[in-house]
Structure formats: structure tokens, C-alpha cells
Coordinates of C-alpha atoms and ligand atoms in Angstrom, one line a residue:
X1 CA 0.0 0.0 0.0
X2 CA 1.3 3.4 -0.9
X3 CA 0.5 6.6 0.8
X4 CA -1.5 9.0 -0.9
X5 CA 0.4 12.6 -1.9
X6 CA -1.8 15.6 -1.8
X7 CA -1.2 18.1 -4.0
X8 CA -2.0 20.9 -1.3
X9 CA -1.0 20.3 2.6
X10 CA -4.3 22.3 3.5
X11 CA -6.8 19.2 2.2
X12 CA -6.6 17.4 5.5
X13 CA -8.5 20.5 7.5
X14 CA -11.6 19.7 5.4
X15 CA -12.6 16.3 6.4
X16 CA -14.9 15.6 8.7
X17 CA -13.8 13.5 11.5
X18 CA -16.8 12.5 12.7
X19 CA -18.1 10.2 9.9
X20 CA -16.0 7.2 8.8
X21 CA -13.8 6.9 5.7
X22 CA -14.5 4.5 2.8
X23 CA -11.3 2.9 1.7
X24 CA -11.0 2.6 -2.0
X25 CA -8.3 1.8 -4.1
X26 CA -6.4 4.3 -6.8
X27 CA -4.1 3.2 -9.9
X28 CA -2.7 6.3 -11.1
X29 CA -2.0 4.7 -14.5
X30 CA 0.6 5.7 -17.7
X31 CA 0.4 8.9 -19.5
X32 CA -1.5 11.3 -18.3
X33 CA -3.0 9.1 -16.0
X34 CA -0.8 10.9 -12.8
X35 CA -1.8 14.3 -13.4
X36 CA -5.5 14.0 -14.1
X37 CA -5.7 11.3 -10.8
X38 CA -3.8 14.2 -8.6
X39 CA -6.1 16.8 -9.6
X40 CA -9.2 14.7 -9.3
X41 CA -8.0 13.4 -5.6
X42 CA -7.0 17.1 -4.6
X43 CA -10.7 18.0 -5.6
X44 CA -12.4 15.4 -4.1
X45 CA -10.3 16.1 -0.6
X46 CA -11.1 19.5 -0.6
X47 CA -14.5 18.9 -0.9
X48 CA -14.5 16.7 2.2
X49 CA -14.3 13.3 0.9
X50 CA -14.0 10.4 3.2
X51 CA -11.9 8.6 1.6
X52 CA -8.9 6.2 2.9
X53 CA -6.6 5.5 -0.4
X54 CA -4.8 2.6 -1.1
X55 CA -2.4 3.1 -3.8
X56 CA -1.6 -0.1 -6.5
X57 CA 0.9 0.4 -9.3
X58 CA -0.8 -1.2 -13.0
X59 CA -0.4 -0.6 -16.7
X60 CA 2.8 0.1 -18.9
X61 CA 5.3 1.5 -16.6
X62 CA 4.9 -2.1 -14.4
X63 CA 4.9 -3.8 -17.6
X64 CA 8.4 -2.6 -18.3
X65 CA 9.8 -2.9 -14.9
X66 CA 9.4 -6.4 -15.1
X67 CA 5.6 -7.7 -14.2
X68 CA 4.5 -9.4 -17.4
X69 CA 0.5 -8.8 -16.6
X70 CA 1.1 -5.5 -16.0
X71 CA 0.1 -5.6 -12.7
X72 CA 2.3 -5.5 -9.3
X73 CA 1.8 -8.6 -7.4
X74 CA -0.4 -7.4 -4.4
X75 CA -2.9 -5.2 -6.7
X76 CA -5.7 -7.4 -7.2
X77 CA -5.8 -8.0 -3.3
X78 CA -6.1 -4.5 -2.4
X79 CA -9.1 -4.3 -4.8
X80 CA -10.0 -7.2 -3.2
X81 CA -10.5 -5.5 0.7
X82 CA -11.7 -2.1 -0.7
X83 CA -14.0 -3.8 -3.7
X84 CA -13.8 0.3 -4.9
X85 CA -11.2 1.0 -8.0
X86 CA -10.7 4.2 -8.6
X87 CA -8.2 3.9 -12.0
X88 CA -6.9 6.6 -14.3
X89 CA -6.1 5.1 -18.1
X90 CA -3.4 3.2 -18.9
X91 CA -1.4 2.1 -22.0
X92 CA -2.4 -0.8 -23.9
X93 CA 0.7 -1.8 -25.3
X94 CA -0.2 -3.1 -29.4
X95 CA 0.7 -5.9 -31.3
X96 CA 2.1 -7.3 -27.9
X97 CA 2.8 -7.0 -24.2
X98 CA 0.3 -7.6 -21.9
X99 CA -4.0 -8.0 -22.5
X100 CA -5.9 -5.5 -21.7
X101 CA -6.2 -4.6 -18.1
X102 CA -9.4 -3.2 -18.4
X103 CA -11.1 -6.3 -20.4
X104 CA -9.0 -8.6 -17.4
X105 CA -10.4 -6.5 -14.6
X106 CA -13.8 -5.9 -15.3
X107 CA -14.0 -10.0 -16.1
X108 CA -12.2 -10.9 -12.6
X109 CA -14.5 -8.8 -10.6
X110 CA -18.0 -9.2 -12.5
X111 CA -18.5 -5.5 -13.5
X112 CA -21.7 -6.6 -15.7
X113 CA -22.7 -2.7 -16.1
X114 CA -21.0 0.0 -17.7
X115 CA -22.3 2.8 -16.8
X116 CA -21.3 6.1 -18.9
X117 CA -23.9 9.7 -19.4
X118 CA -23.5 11.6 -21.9
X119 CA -24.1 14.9 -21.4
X120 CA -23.9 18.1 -23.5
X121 CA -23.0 21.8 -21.3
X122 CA -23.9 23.9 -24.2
X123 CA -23.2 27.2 -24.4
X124 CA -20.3 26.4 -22.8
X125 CA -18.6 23.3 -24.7
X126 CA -19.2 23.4 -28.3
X127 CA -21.4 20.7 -29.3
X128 CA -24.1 19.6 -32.3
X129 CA -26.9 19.1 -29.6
X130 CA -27.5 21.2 -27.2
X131 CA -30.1 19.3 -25.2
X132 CA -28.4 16.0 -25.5
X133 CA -28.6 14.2 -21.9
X134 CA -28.1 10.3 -22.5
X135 CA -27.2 7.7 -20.3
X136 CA -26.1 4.4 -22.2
X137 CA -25.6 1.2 -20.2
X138 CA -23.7 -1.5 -21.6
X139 CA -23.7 -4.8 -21.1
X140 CA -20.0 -5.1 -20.0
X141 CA -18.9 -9.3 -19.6
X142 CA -20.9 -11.2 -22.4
X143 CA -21.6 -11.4 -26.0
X144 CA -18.5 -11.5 -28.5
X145 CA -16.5 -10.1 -25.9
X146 CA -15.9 -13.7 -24.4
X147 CA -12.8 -13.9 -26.7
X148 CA -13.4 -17.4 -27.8
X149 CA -12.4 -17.5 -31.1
X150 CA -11.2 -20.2 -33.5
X151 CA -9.7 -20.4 -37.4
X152 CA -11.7 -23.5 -38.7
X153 CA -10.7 -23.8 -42.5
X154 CA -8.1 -21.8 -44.7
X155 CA -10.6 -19.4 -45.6
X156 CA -12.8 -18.8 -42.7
X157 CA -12.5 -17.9 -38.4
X158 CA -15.2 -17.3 -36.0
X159 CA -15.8 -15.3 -32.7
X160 CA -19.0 -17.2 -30.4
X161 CA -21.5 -14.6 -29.6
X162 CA -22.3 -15.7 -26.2
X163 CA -25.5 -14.2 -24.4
X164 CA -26.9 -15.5 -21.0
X165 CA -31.0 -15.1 -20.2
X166 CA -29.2 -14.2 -16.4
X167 CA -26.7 -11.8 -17.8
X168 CA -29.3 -10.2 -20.0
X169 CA -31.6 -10.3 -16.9
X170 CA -29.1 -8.6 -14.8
X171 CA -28.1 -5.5 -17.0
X172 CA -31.7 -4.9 -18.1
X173 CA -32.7 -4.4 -14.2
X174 CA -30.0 -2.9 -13.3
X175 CA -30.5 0.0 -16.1
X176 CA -34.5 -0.1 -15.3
X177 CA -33.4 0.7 -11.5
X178 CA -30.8 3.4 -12.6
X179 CA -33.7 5.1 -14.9
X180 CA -36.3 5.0 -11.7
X181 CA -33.0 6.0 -9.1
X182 CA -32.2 9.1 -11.2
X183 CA -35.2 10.0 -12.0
X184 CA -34.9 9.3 -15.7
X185 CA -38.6 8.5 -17.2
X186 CA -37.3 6.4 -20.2
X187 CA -35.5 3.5 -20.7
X188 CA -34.3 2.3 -24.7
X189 CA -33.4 -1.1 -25.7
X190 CA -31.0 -1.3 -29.0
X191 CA -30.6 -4.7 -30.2
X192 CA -30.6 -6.4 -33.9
X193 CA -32.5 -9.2 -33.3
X194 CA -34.7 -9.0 -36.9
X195 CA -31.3 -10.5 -37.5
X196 CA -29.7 -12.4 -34.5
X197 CA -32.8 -14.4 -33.3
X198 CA -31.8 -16.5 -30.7
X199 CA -28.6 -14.0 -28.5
X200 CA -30.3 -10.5 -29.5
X201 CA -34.0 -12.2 -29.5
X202 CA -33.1 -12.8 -26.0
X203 CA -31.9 -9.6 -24.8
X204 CA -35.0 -8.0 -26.3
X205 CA -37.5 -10.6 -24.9
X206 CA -35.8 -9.9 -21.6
X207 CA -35.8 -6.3 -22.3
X208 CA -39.9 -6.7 -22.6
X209 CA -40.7 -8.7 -19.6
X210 CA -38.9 -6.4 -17.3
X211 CA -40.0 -3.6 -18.7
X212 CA -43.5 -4.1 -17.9
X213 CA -42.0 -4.4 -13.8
X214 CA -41.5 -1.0 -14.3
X215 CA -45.0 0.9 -15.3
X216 CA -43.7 4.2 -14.1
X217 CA -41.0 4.1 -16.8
X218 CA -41.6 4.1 -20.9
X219 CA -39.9 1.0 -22.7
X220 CA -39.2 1.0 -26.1
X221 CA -37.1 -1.1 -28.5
X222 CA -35.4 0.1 -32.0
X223 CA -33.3 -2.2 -34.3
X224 CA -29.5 -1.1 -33.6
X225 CA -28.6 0.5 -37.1
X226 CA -31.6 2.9 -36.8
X227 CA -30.9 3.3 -33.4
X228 CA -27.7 4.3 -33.7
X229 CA -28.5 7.0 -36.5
X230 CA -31.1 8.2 -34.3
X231 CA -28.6 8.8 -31.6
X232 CA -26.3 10.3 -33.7
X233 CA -28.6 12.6 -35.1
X234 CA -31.2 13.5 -32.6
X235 CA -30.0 11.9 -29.0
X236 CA -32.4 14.2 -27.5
X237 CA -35.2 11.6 -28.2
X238 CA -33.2 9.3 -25.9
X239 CA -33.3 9.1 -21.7
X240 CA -31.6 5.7 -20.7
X241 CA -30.3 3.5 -23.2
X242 CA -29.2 -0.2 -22.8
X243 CA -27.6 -2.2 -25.0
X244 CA -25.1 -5.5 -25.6
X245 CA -21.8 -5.2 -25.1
X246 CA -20.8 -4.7 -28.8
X247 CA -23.3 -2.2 -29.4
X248 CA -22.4 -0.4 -26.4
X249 CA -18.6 -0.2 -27.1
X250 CA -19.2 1.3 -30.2
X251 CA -22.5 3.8 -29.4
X252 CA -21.1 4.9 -25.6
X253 CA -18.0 6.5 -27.5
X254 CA -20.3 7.4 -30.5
X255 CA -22.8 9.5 -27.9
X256 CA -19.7 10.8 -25.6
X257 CA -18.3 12.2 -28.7
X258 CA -21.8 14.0 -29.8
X259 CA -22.2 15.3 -26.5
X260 CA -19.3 17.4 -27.0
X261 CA -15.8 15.4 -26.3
X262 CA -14.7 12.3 -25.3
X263 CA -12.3 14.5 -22.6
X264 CA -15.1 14.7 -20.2
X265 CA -17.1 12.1 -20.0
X266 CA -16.4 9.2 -17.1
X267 CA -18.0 6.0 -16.7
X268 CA -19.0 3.7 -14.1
X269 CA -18.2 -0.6 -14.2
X270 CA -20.3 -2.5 -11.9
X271 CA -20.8 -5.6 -10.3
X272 CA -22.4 -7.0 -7.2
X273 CA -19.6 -7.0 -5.0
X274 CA -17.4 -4.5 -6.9
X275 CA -17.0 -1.1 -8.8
X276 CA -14.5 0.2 -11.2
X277 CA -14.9 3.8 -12.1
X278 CA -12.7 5.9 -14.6
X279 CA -12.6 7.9 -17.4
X280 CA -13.7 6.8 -21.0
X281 CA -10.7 8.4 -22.8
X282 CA -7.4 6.8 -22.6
X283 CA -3.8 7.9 -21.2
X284 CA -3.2 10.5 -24.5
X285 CA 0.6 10.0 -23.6
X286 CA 1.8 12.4 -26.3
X287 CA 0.1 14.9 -23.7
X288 CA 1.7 13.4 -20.5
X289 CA 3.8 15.5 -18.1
X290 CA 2.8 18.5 -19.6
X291 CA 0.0 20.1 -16.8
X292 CA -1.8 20.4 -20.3
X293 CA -4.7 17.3 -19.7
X294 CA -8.2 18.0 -18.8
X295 CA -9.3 16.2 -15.7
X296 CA -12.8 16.1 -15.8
X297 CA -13.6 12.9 -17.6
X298 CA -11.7 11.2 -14.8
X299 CA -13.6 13.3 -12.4
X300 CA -17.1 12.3 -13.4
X301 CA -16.3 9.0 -13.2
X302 CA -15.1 10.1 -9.3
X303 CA -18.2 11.4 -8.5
X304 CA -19.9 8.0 -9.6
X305 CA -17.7 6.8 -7.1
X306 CA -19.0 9.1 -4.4
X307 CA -22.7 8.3 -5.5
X308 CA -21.9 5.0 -5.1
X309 CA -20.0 4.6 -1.8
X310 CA -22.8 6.4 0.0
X311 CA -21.4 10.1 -0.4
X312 CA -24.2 11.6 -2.8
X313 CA -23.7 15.4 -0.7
X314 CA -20.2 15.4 -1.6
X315 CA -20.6 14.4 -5.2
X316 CA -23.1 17.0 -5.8
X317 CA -20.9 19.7 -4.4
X318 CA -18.0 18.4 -6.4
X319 CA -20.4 18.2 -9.5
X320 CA -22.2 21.5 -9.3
X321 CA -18.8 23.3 -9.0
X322 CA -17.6 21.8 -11.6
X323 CA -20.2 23.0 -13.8
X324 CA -19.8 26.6 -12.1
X325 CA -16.2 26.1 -13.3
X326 CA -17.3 25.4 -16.9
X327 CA -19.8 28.1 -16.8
X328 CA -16.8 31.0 -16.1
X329 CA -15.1 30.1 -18.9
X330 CA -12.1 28.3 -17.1
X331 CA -11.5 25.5 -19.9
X332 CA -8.3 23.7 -20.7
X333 CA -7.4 23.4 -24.2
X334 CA -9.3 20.2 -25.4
X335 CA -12.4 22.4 -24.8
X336 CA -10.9 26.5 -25.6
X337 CA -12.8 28.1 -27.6
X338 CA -12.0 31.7 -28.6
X339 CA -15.0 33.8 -27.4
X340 CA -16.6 30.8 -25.3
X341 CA -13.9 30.5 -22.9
X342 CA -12.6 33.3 -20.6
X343 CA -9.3 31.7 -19.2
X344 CA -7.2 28.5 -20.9
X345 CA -6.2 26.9 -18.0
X346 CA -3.1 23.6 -17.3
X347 CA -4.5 20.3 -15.4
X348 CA -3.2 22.0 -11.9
X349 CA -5.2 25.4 -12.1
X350 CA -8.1 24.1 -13.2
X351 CA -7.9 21.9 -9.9
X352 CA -7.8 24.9 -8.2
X353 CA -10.7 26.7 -10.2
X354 CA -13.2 23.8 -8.9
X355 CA -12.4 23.5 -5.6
X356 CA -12.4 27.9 -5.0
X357 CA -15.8 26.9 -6.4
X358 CA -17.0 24.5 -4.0
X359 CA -20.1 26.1 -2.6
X360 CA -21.3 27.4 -5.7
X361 CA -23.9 26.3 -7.9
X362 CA -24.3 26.7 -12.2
X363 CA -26.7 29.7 -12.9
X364 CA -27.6 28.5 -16.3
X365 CA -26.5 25.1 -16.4
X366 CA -29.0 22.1 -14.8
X367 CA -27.3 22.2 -10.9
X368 CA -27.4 18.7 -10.0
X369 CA -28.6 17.0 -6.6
X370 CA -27.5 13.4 -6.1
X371 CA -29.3 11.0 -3.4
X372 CA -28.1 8.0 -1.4
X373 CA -28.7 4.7 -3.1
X374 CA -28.7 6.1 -7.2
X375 CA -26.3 3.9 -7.5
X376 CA -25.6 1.3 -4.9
X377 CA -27.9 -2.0 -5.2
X378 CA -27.8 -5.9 -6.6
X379 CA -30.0 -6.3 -9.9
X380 CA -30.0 -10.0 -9.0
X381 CA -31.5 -12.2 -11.8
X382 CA -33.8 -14.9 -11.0
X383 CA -32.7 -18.6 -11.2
X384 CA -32.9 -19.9 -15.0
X385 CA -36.3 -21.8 -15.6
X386 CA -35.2 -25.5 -16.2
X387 CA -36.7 -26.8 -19.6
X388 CA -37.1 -30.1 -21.1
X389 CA -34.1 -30.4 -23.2
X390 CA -34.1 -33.0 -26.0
X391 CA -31.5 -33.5 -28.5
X392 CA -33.3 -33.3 -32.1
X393 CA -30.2 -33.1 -34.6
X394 CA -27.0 -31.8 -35.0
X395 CA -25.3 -29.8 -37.3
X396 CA -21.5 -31.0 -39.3
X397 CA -19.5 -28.3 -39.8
X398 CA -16.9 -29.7 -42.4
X399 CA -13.4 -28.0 -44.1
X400 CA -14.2 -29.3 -47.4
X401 CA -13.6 -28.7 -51.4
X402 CA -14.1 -30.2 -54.8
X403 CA -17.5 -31.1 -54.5
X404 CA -20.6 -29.3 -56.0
X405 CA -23.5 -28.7 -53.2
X406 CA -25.6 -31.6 -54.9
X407 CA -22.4 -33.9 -55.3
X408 CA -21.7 -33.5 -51.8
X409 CA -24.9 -34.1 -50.5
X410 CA -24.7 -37.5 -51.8
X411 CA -21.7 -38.2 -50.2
X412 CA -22.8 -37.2 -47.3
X413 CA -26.6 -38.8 -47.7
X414 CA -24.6 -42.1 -48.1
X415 CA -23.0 -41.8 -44.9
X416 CA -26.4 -40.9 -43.2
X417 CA -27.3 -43.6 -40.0
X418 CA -30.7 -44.2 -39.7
X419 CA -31.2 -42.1 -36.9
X420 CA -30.0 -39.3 -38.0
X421 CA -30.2 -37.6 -42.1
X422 CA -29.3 -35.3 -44.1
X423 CA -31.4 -32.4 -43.8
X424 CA -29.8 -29.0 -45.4
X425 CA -26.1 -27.7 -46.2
X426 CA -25.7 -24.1 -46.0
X427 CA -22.3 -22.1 -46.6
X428 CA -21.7 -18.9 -45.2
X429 CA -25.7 -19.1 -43.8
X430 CA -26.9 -19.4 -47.3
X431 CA -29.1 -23.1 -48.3
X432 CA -27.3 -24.5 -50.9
X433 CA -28.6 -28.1 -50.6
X434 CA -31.7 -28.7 -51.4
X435 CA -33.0 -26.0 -53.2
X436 CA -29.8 -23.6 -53.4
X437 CA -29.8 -20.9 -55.4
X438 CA -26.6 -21.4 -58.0
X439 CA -25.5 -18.2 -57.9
X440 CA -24.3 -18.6 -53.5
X441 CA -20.9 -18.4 -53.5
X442 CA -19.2 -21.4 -52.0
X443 CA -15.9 -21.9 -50.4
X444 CA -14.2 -24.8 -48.0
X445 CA -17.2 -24.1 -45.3
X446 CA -20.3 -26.1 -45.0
X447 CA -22.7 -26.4 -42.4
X448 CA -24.7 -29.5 -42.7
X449 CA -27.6 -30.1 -41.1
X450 CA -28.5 -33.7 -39.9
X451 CA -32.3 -34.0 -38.5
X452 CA -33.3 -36.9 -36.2
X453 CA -36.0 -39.4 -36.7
X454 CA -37.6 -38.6 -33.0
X455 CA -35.2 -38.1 -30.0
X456 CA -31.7 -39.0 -30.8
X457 CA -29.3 -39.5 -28.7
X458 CA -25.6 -38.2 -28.2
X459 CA -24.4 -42.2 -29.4
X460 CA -26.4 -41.6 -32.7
X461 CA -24.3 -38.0 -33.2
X462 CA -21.1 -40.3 -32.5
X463 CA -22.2 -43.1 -35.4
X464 CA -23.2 -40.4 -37.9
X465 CA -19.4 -38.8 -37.0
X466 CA -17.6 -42.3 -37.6
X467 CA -18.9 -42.8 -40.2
X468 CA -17.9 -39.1 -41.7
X469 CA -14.3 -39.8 -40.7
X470 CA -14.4 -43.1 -42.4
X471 CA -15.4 -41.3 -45.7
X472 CA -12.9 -39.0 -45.4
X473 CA -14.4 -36.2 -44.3
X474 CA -13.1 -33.1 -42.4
X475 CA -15.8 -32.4 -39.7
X476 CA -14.5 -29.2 -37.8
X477 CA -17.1 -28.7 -35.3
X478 CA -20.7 -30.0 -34.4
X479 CA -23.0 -27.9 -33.3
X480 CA -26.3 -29.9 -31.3
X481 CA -29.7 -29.0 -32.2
X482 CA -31.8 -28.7 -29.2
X483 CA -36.1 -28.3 -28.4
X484 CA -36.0 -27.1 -24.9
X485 CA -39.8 -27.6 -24.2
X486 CA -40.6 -28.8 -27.3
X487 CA -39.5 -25.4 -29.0
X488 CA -36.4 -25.7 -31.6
X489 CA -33.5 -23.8 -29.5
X490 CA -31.7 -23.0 -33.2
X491 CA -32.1 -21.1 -36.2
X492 CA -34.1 -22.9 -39.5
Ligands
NAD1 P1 -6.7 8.8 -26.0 O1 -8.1 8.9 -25.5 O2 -5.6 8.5 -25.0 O3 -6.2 10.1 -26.7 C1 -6.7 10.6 -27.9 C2 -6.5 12.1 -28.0 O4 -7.5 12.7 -27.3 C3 -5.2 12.6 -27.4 O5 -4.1 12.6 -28.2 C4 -5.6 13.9 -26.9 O6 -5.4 14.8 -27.9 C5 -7.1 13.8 -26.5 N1 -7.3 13.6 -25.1 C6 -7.7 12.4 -24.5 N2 -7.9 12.6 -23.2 C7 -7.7 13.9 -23.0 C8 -7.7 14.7 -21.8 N3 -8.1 14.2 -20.6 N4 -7.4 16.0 -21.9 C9 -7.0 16.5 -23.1 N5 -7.0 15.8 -24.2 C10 -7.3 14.5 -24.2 O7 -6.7 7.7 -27.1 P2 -5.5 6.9 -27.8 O8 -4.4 7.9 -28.1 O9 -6.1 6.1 -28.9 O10 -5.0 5.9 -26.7 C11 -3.8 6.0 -26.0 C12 -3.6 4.8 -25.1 O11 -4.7 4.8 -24.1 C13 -3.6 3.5 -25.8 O12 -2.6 2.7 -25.3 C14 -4.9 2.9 -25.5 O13 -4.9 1.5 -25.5 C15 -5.2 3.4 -24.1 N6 -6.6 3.5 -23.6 C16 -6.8 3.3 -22.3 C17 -8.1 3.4 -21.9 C18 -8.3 3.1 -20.4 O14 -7.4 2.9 -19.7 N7 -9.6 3.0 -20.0 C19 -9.2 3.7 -22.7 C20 -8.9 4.0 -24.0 C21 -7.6 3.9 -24.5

């Protein structure tokens, strides 16, 4: 544990004894990560924060001193004891070097939501929509995101899309509470399930029954594409947004960026037992040691912190003078704009201009007020309903050329059992066999289908699979075809 340095001796005087400190723990990170952390902490400790900090060393600078995860042995642990992470950006090294710290971490402690408004201060930071106040909550552990990826034949890879009713469950509530908690009235599902029918379909049939929980609260679903040129063109239509974790990589930066910049928005990552929270941009190190970076992306995501460890009074004070701040005109460069801003300001001063504005509340900007408990509770799913599973096919995935669809399905029909035959081959998703058009395009990727007569069994997959290999053929993956109650759990 390393002690924290304040930036001004005077912080100390502002705490109030009385009420206990929350321990959380700090990673000051590469880059520009050092400066923006010091001026965020020297805020938040002038403005009475309880906090005890324990200090933990991650990201480039341990990678090169030795630590081949990036990470100094006793880090995790002290996350482990304060279960608050309080991390400024960090290098990803490319095309090398360690994985990425944030992907690892938010994995290892279950942060399920990520939580990131997007919020335009117009007059005061240029932007294409004035009104735009968005909160977009992303699905954060599932979907393609589960890295499990595999080359299958010379010409063709794939990356599982994996999506779990409880996971879906989980995030859905959890950005249905946050909409009711903050008092947001709306609460938008994107997903592309006209497309993805069983992962998205899910989501979005999730999405509806837990909606209707929540009567105080409009639900609404829109197709992703649409969606997303919605947002981008009139965000203003949009309250809470939640999405899968794809979707929600792309749109959060997408809607941060609208807003006005990516410098100032922060975001929130959490999980029953733990919290991440940071800022959405990364360690700009062409812009490190140079009192030059603006703070207040990493700030906003400190203010979720203080919402969520039970210190709402201290966030709004923090917040509010923050916006004061923005309001006179005291902008670092990111944000300068000739006539707009009164004063272009280093990371350090700007510090200062928040906290000699603690106290003060926006006179044209929305002042904000934050509450105990708009952040802080377990969107627990309920256990999975257990349905009758019965195994009703499977589905050869064979590396194979030279044969015509029509040629190959007769090779393959003669290698049918009698349990199980051949149904439909498909390449790339298209039918080829029966009833293909000739003009699909074809390469060393089939998918074919094999249906069962009845309930087969996983001894009739194995006989139709020895027989395959004794005809020569390259199976590459099977894929079972499932009913669960009687319902086909796969695509036709
Ligand atoms: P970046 O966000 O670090 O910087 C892009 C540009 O935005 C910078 O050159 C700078 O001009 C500007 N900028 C960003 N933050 C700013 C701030 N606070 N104040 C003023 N200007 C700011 O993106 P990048 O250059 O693509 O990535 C740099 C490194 O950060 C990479 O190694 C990347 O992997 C990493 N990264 C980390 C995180 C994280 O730790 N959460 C997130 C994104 C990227």
C-alpha cells in the first residue's frame, strides 16, 4: 500500500472526522493518467471526501519494470478489501505485451454494467446538440467479448457470440433501477435481433418482460442500425439507453463524442460485489507531463464513485462546481474556444478553479442534486427456468472442397445412419442443398444439417461422426440441435 500525496498540505482540514472513511483503491495509470488522478483526488479532498486510499501500481510503466501482466503482485488483493477502484487510463501496449487490463479486470470482478452519461454543457462546450442528456448502459462481460475465437478452415474464423437469459436479466434491471434512481422517465433497448434471433432475441425478450415491472418508466425497443443514426442525429429523443456489449462499445464512445468530447465524459463498471470507475478516454501519452490534460472525464467517473460509496452530498458539491467552473469560462485546451472561454487553463489550475468553487452552484446550467442509493444496489436475476431439453439433430461443420453442393450431398446422404439424415447444407448461412440458389458463392465451409427421426441421442451424433471420418471427411465442429420444451433452440 502506498500513501497518498496531496497536491496541497491544507486538504486534510476539510474532512470531517466524525463520519467514517470509505477505503478505496487508486491506480494512477501511464500517460497522463498521474496528473489528471492528482487533480481529481485534490478536488475530491477539498471537498470533504471520506476517503482512505490505497495506492496499487498497473499498466505500462509495471509492464516494463518487469511484471508481465502488468500488474504489481499485491494489486488485485487490495481491490479485493476495498472492492472500490478508482483507476486513471493506462497504455495498452499493441501488437504485444500484456491484454488488456481493463477487459481482465472488469472479467475478474464481474463488472456486468458499464455505466457512462453523456451529457452536452452547451453554451459552454461546443457541441451539435445542445439538449443531448443520454445515459447508455452497456452490457459489460458477455456477447463477442468472451474472446473465444477459433480459425476453422483456410478461408474462414469465427468469434462465439455468447449471451446468457441471467446476464441479459441482470443488466436490463440494473439500467431499469438506474432510470427509476435518477429519476430518468425512459428507458431504450438497442438490439438487432430482426437478424440475430436467438442472443439478440433474447436480450430484447428480456428487455420486454422487465419492462413491464416497471409501469412508471416508458420502454421502447429500435433495431441497432436505426438506433444508432437516431442517436447520432437527434440523441435528444433518448433518456436511458441499454444495450449489448458490442453495441455499447461502439454507441457509448459514439454518444460521448456527440455530446461534446470524449475528454469529459467518465463512466462507471459495476458488479455485485465490486466497482471500477474511470474515465472513457485513454492515457493520451503524447500529452503526459505537460499540466496540459483535462481532468474532468476522470472526475465524473469520481463522482460516480461518491454516489456510489454512499457520499451523494459530496458528489453534488464536487459536481455542481464543476459545472460553475465550466460556466466562467475556465477551460483547458481540449475544450478552448475563442470567445466561449474566458481563461485556458493547465491540469493544476483548473484543480484549483473547482475547488475555489465548492459552494457554488451553475446559474444556467441544470445544478445537480444526487441521493443516497442512485447507485448502490444488486440487480440479481432470478434462477434460469429449467426446460425439457431434448437433443433433435446436429449440425456437421466440415473444411471441405471439390464437391458441388448436390455432389456433396450424396456423399454425405450415403453416410447418413438411420437415426439421424441429411437435412440442409448451407455455406456462409446461405441453403445450398436442397434448393440452393446457383449463384451462392461457396468456399471450404459447409454447415450441414443432420435432423433426427424422434429423440436422438448423443451415441447416434457419434455413429453419424464415424462414419464421416471413415469417408474422409473433415468435420470441424458440431454444433447440437436442441427443443427445450418442445421449441427448436436454433435457427431454421
Ligand atoms: P486517448 O483517449 O488516450 O487520446 C486521444 C487524443 O484525445 C489525445 O491525443 C488527446 O489529444 C485527446 N485527449 C484524450 N484525453 C484527454 C484529456 N483528458 N485531456 C485532453 N486531451 C485529451 O486515445 P489513444 O491515443 O487512442 O490511446 C492512448 C492509449 O490509451 C492507448 O494505449 C490505449 O490503449 C489506451 N486507452 C486506455 C483506456 C483506459 O485505460 N480506460 C481507454 C482508451 C484507450
Amino acid at each position: 500500500m502506498v500513501g497518498f500525496r496531496y497536491l496541497e498540505g491544507s486538504a486534510l482540514t476539510y474532512r470531517n472526522h466524525y463520519m467514517s472513511h470509505r477505503a478505496i483503491t487508486v491506480a494512477r495509470g501511464d500517460g497522463i493518467g498521474p496528473e489528471i488522478m492528482d487533480a481529481a483526488l485534490h478536488i475530491l479532498t477539498e471537498a470533504g471526501a471520506r476517503l482512505e486510499i490505497e495506492e496499487i501500481r498497473i499498466g505500462e510503466k509495471v509492464f516494463l519494470s518487469g511484471h508481465p501482466t502488468g500488474v504489481e503482485p499485491d494489486a488485485w488483493e487490495s481491490i479485493r478489501r476495498t472492492r472500490v477502484f478508482l483507476k486513471a487510463p493506462i497504455t495498452t501496449p499493441q501488437g504485444g505485451g500484456f491484454k488488456s487490463l481493463n477487459v481482465t479486470t472488469r472479467k475478474m470482478f464481474g463488472l456486468y454494467a458499464n455505466v457512462r452519461p453523456c451529457v452536452a454543457y452547451h453554451p459552454f462546450v461546443a457541441t451539435k446538440h445542445p439538449g443531448m442528456d443520454v445515459v447508455i448502459v452497456r452490457e459489460n462481460e458477455e456477447d463477442l467479448y468472451a474472446g473465444i475465437e477459433h480459425r476453422q478452415t483456410d478461408q474462414v474464423v469465427q468469434c462465439l457470440k455468447l449471451i446468457s437469459r441471467a446476464g441479459c436479466e441482470r443488466i436490463v434491471r440494473y439500467a431499469f433501477e438506474y432510470a427509476r434512481r435518477n429519476n430518468r422517465k425512459k428507458v431504450t433497448c438497442f438490439t438487432k435481433d430482426n437478424i440475430m434471433k436467438l442472443t439478440d432475441g433474447l436480450f430484447h425478450k428480456v428487455f420486454d418482460e422487465i419492462a413491464r415491472e416497471y409501469p412508471d418508466l416508458a420502454g421502447e425497443h429500435w433495431i441497432v442500425d436505426i438506433g444508432a443514426a437516431k442517436l447520432a442525429d437527434t440523441p435528444c429523443v433518448f433518456d436511458v439507453v441499454v444495450m449489448p456489449n458490442l453495441y455499447g462499445d461502439i454507441l457509448s464512445d459514439v454518444a460521448a463524442q456527440i455530446a461534446g468530447s470524449v475528454g469529459l465524459a467518465g463512466s462507471a463498471n459495476i458488479g455485485e460485489k465490486f466497482a471500477m470507475f474511470e474515465a472513457i478516454h485513454g492515457s493520451a501519452p503524447r500529452r503526459a507531463g505537460q499540466n496540459v490534460a483535462n481532468p474532468s472525464g476522470l472526475l465524473h467517473g469520481a463522482i460516480m464513485m461518491l454516489v456510489h460509496i454512499g457520499q451523494p452530498e459530496v458528489a453534488s458539491l464536487v459536481h455542481n462546481a464543476w459545472l460553475k467552473t465550466m460556466e466562467d469560462g475556465v477551460h483547458t485546451y481540449d475544450v478552448f474556444a475563442a470567445g466561449v472561454s474566458k481563461e485556458k487553463v493547465g491540469t493544476r489550475e483548473f484543480a484549483r478553479a473547482v475547488v475555489e468553487r465548492l459552494g457554488q452552484s451553475p446559474e444556467q446550467l441544470r445544478a445537480v442534486q444526487y441521493f443516497a442509493g442512485a447507485s448502490q444496489w444488486t440487480a440479481a436475476s432470478s434462477p434460469a427456468p429449467k426446460a425439457k431439453k431434448e437433443l433433435a439433430g446436429v449440425d456437421v461443420f466440415l473444411d471441405h472442397v471439390g464437391d458441388e453442393p448436390r455432389e456433396l450431398a450424396r456423399r454425405l446422404e450415403d453416410c447418413a445412419t438411420g437415426r439421424l439424415v441429411l437435412h440442409n447444407i448451407a455455406a456462409r448461412g446461405v441453403k445450398v442443398y436442397p434448393d440452393g440458389f446457383p449463384e451462392a458463392v461457396t468456399g471450404d465451409h459447409w454447415r450441414c444439417r443432420f435432423a433426427g427421426h424422434g429423440v436422438v441421442s448423443h451415441r447416434d451424433v457419434i455413429d453419424l461422426l464415424s462414419r464421416l471420418e471413415a469417408a474422409g471427411f473433415d468435420f470441424i465442429k458440431t454444433e447440437h440441435l436442441y427443443n427445450f420444451d418442445g421449441q427448436a433452440g436454433f435457427t431454421a
